[in-house]
Amino acid sequence: MLRTALRNVLAHKARLVMTVLAVCLGVAFVCGTLVFADSSAAAYRAAASKNFADIAVTVSPKAPPLGTAVNERADVLDDALVRKLAALPGVAAVRPSADGVATLNAADGTPLRADKAWAHPAAAYVPGKDGKDSRYPLVKGRAPTKSDELAVDSGTAAAGHLRIGDTVTLATDGPVMTKRLVGIVTTKDTRVTAGGTLALFDKATAQRLFSTPGHYTGIDLSAAPGTPQAELTDRVTAVLPADRAEATSGSAQATQQATNIDMRTRGYKKLPMIFAGVSLFIGSFLIVNTFTMLVTQRAREIALLRAIGATRRQVVRSVLWEALLVGLAASAAGFVLGLGVASVLPDLLGTGADPLPRGPLVIGPRSVMAALGVGVGVTVLAAWLPSRKAAKVAPVEALRSAGQPPTATRSRVRAVTGLALLVLGAGRLISLTGAKDASEENLRNAMLSCAVLVVAMIVLSPLLAAPVIRLTGRLTRRFGVVGHLARENALRDPRRTAATASALMISTALVAGLAVIGNSASQALDRQAAAGLGADYVISTRGNMDGIDPAAVQRVAGTPGVRTATAVADSTVFIGGNARGIAGVDPATVKDVMKLDLTSGTLADLGPGRIALSTAVAREHGVRAGGEVNARIGRDQEFRKYTVAAVYKDNPIADAALGARTEVARNSYVPDSVQRILVRTDAVAKNTEDRLRTAVGNNPLLKVQDREQIVREAAGSMGDLLTLMYGLLAIGVVIASLGIVNTLAMSVTERTREIGALRAIGMDRAGIRRMIRLESVTVAAFGTLLGLAGGLFSAWAVGSLADGAMEHYALAMPWGTLLLICAVSLAIGAVAAAVPARRAAALSPLEAVAEA
C-alpha cells in the first residue's frame, strides 16, 4: 500500500501541487515566526553581551526606603568607594558612571523618539588613561569636557539630522537645556540600537543632572585575566554596605537587558503567528477538498483494490500515506520559505525610528519540529475524513458511477448538527450583547461563540449552496446558455462547492468583522478624544517630567493668536477608598477650554473645600450639587469633607472630578505643579503650533497637539488592527485562489467528455472559457455572501460588548472597505479560473468525447 500511495502521489502531482502550496504557506509563517523570534532573541543577547563584554561586576545603589530623598540613593557611590574597589584583588579597572535619561530634539525642533521613554539613556563620558572611553568609541569630533557640550551616538545624529557644532535642545526631567554637539560616538547598548537615543555629558555635568556632585549612579569593574565573574562579585559584595549598595555580574546584566527589550518587542512576533494559524485553518479546507475529489475520481480504482483483497484499514492507510508524503513535501518547502520570511520580518515589522535587531538566523530544533508537526499533522488530519470515505467503497461499486450523491440520512444529520451549532453560537452571542461589559471573560466567550458560528456555517454551507447560488445565479442570466451552465455546474456537487468557497468565506468573515469593529472603535475614539474639549491646543507632559514651568504658562498666554490659556493641575482624589483623577482648573476660564454639560450646580463655586464630580462618581456615592463627600487630594493624608459644587456629565478631559487649581496643585505629589495647558486660539494654523512650541522652549518632554493630533493619537492603536485585517485578507486571497484553481482544474478533468460534447455541438473556445470563469465567480460570490453575513453579525455582537466599555461606541459600517472586499473576492474567482478555463478550451472535441 505504501508503493500504491507513492504511485498515486506521482500520478496526481499536478493536482496536489496546490495543496502543497497551501500547507507550505502556513508552515512558512509558523517556522518563519519561530526562527525570527529565536534570531531576534539571540541578536539582543549578542548585542547586550557586547555592551557588557568588558564589565565583570557593576555596583549600584539599593532602592532607598519609602520617603527617602531620591538623590540619597547614590550618595554611597563616591570616589572613596571607587578607590576601595580598585584595590581589590582581581580588579583590572574601575569605571564610575552617572547615568540617567535625556530626551533630545531633532534639528527641526521635533522630539526624537519621544514615545520611547525607556530608550533615552544618558551618561557621563568617562575617559581612561588614554583619554578615551572604551564604552563609547568616538567616530567624529571629540569628547564633551564642559557643561555646555554634548556627544550623541551616530544613530541619533542621523535620525535627528545633527552635525558637529549644532546646538541641541534637550531635557532630562524638567526645564529645557541647550548644548553644543562636539562629538559622535558608537555604542553597543541595545536600548539605543533597538531604536533609542544616547546623550553623553562630561562627568561633572552628568553627576549634577543624575546624582549629586562627587557621587555616581553606578561603578563598573573589569576583571583581571583568570578571575571569574562570580568570584569577583563575591569579593565586591563583601566590602559594600549591605543595606545601601549591591553588586551584579556583567553576564546577569546582559541577560536582564536583553530580556527587558525582548519583552517590549514581543508584540511583533504575535502578528505572523496569527497569520500562520489563519492560513493553516483555511488551507485545511483545500486539503479536505482535494483529497475528497481524488477519492471520488479513484472510486473504481479503490473498489478494485478492495476486490483483490485490500482491507478497509489498508485503504485508509494508503490515503493517509499520500497525505503524509504531501505533508513532508509541503513542510520541507515551507521550512525553506520560512527562512526567507524570518529574514525579511525585521525589515517589515521594524521602522527607521524603531528598528529591530539583525543577526544570523538561528535555526533551533523547535522550528524544525514545528515545520514537521504543523505541515504533516494538518495534512494528515485533513485527509482523515476522505480516507474514511475511501474505505467505505465496496467492491461492487466498481461497476457504478464514480460520483454518488449523499444519502438523505447524512443530509439530515448535517442539517441538524449545523442548526444546533448555529443556535448555540448565535444564541450565545445575542445573550452577551445585553451585558455591555467588555470583561476578559465576556470577550473570551464572544470569541468562542464566533468560532462556533463559523463552524456552523461550514457545516451548513452545502445545504445553503443551492438557494444562495440560485439567487446569485440571476446575475449570470445575461450571459445566456453559458451563464445557465455555469450555475448548474456550481450546483452539481454542493459539498464540493461549499468546501471550495469555505476558504474565501472564512477570510471574508474575519476581514469584514475586523473592519467593522476597527472602524467603529476608531470613530468612537475620535469622538471620545474630541468630546469635552473646547480648547484648540493641549500642551501636556510626557516621560519623567513632573510638571510644566509656571513661567511657560505665562509665555503661552502671551503668544500672539492665543485667546485663553488655562493651566491644569492633574492629581489623584480618593473618595470612598477609590483613587480617581482630579483636574485642578481656573473656575473663571474653564468654560472656554472644556465642554462641560452640567446637570446641577455651577463651576463658579469651585474653591477651597468645594469640588465638582462627574455623574458616574456622583451616582456611585449618591450625592448631587450641595451634598458632601469625604475625600483627600494627592499627598494630603487626611480625609476632609468636600462640598459638591456641581455635577457634570462624564468627560475624559475633565477626569472624574474638578477642583480649584490652587487647592489641587497645593496637595499634588509635586506641589504647585502644572501638567496641562489648554489653549484657545483665534485660529488653528501651523505657525500657531510653532509659536506655542517656542513659548514652552521647544522642550522635548512637552507635547503640543491640536484636536486632530489628539484624535489621531487616541486612534493609533487601530493601526495594528487594520494591519491584521489586510494581512488576513491577503492570506485569504492566496489560499482561496489556490482552492478555486485546484477545484476547477480537477473538475475540468472530470468533465472532459461533457466539455467535448459542448464543443461538438457548437460552443466555441471563448464560450468554454466564459463558462468556467462564471462558475468560479459564482463559487466566489457564494463564499463572499456567507462570509459577510457571519462577519457582520459577529461584529455587531462583539461591538455590543465594547459599547459598555468604550464611551461613544456605535456600530459604523465601513462601506468602502466592504465593497472592496466584495470586489476583491469576485476578482479572485475570475483570476483563479484563468488556467483551468484555458485548459478546458484547449481540449479537442473528438478526443474529449472519445475519452472513457
Tab-separated table of N, CA, C and O in Angstrom, residues 29 50 128 130 199 264 268 283 327 336-337 359 503 512 543 552 653 730-731 740 754 836 840:
chain	number	residue	atom	x	y	z
A	29	PHE	N	4.866	30.569	7.625
A	29	PHE	CA	4.584	31.572	8.648
A	29	PHE	C	4.968	31.067	10.038
A	29	PHE	O	5.546	31.798	10.846
A	50	LYS	N	27.886	42.134	24.072
A	50	LYS	CA	28.955	43.004	23.604
A	50	LYS	C	29.012	44.276	24.446
A	50	LYS	O	30.084	44.783	24.764
A	128	GLY	N	39.514	57.091	30.015
A	128	GLY	CA	40.509	56.322	30.755
A	128	GLY	C	41.863	56.988	30.710
A	128	GLY	O	41.989	58.189	30.419
A	130	ASP	N	44.078	56.682	28.549
A	130	ASP	CA	44.420	57.117	27.203
A	130	ASP	C	43.567	58.280	26.722
A	130	ASP	O	43.665	58.706	25.566
A	199	ALA	N	22.701	60.282	24.881
A	199	ALA	CA	23.292	61.596	25.142
A	199	ALA	C	24.415	61.416	26.146
A	199	ALA	O	24.240	60.758	27.183
A	264	ARG	N	9.600	44.049	25.437
A	264	ARG	CA	8.989	45.237	24.859
A	264	ARG	C	8.677	45.054	23.381
A	264	ARG	O	7.812	45.734	22.840
A	268	TYR	N	5.648	42.148	18.275
A	268	TYR	CA	5.957	41.997	16.861
A	268	TYR	C	5.846	40.542	16.412
A	268	TYR	O	5.660	40.272	15.225
A	283	GLY	N	-6.273	26.621	4.858
A	283	GLY	CA	-5.676	25.632	3.976
A	283	GLY	C	-6.193	24.227	4.204
A	283	GLY	O	-6.186	23.405	3.281
A	327	GLY	N	2.441	16.110	2.977
A	327	GLY	CA	2.796	16.948	4.125
A	327	GLY	C	4.296	17.120	4.277
A	327	GLY	O	4.780	18.213	4.603
A	336	VAL	N	11.910	26.065	4.087
A	336	VAL	CA	12.829	26.905	3.304
A	336	VAL	C	12.229	28.292	3.109
A	336	VAL	O	12.911	29.318	3.272
A	337	LEU	N	10.937	28.336	2.773
A	337	LEU	CA	10.272	29.635	2.601
A	337	LEU	C	10.222	30.392	3.921
A	337	LEU	O	10.335	31.626	3.951
A	359	GLY	N	20.759	39.892	12.844
A	359	GLY	CA	21.813	38.945	13.182
A	359	GLY	C	21.620	37.693	12.364
A	359	GLY	O	20.666	37.557	11.595
A	503	ALA	N	-12.838	28.537	2.233
A	503	ALA	CA	-11.636	29.343	2.480
A	503	ALA	C	-11.931	30.824	2.312
A	503	ALA	O	-11.545	31.655	3.135
A	512	ALA	N	-14.198	41.199	7.260
A	512	ALA	CA	-15.377	42.052	7.398
A	512	ALA	C	-15.651	42.369	8.867
A	512	ALA	O	-15.936	43.524	9.222
A	543	GLY	N	6.906	61.351	29.481
A	543	GLY	CA	8.145	60.836	30.056
A	543	GLY	C	8.168	61.036	31.560
A	543	GLY	O	7.178	60.880	32.270
A	552	ALA	N	6.424	79.123	31.710
A	552	ALA	CA	5.993	78.731	30.373
A	552	ALA	C	4.506	78.988	30.184
A	552	ALA	O	4.061	79.327	29.077
A	653	ILE	N	-11.770	64.782	29.338
A	653	ILE	CA	-10.842	65.901	29.517
A	653	ILE	C	-10.858	66.385	30.957
A	653	ILE	O	-9.839	66.798	31.515
A	730	ALA	N	-5.077	39.212	2.651
A	730	ALA	CA	-4.075	38.725	1.701
A	730	ALA	C	-3.937	37.206	1.788
A	730	ALA	O	-3.836	36.514	0.762
A	731	ILE	N	-3.920	36.674	3.028
A	731	ILE	CA	-3.824	35.223	3.194
A	731	ILE	C	-5.040	34.542	2.579
A	731	ILE	O	-4.927	33.537	1.863
A	740	ILE	N	-9.689	27.443	-5.457
A	740	ILE	CA	-10.547	27.519	-6.643
A	740	ILE	C	-9.833	26.950	-7.858
A	740	ILE	O	-10.416	26.200	-8.654
A	754	GLU	N	-17.923	15.857	-21.181
A	754	GLU	CA	-19.003	16.846	-21.244
A	754	GLU	C	-18.562	18.085	-22.020
A	754	GLU	O	-19.300	18.613	-22.859
A	836	PRO	N	-7.546	26.955	-15.463
A	836	PRO	CA	-8.490	25.878	-15.786
A	836	PRO	C	-9.341	26.194	-17.019
A	836	PRO	O	-9.632	25.302	-17.817
A	840	ALA	N	-9.513	23.944	-20.347
A	840	ALA	CA	-10.770	23.374	-20.843
A	840	ALA	C	-11.004	23.755	-22.295
A	840	ALA	O	-11.446	22.935	-23.118
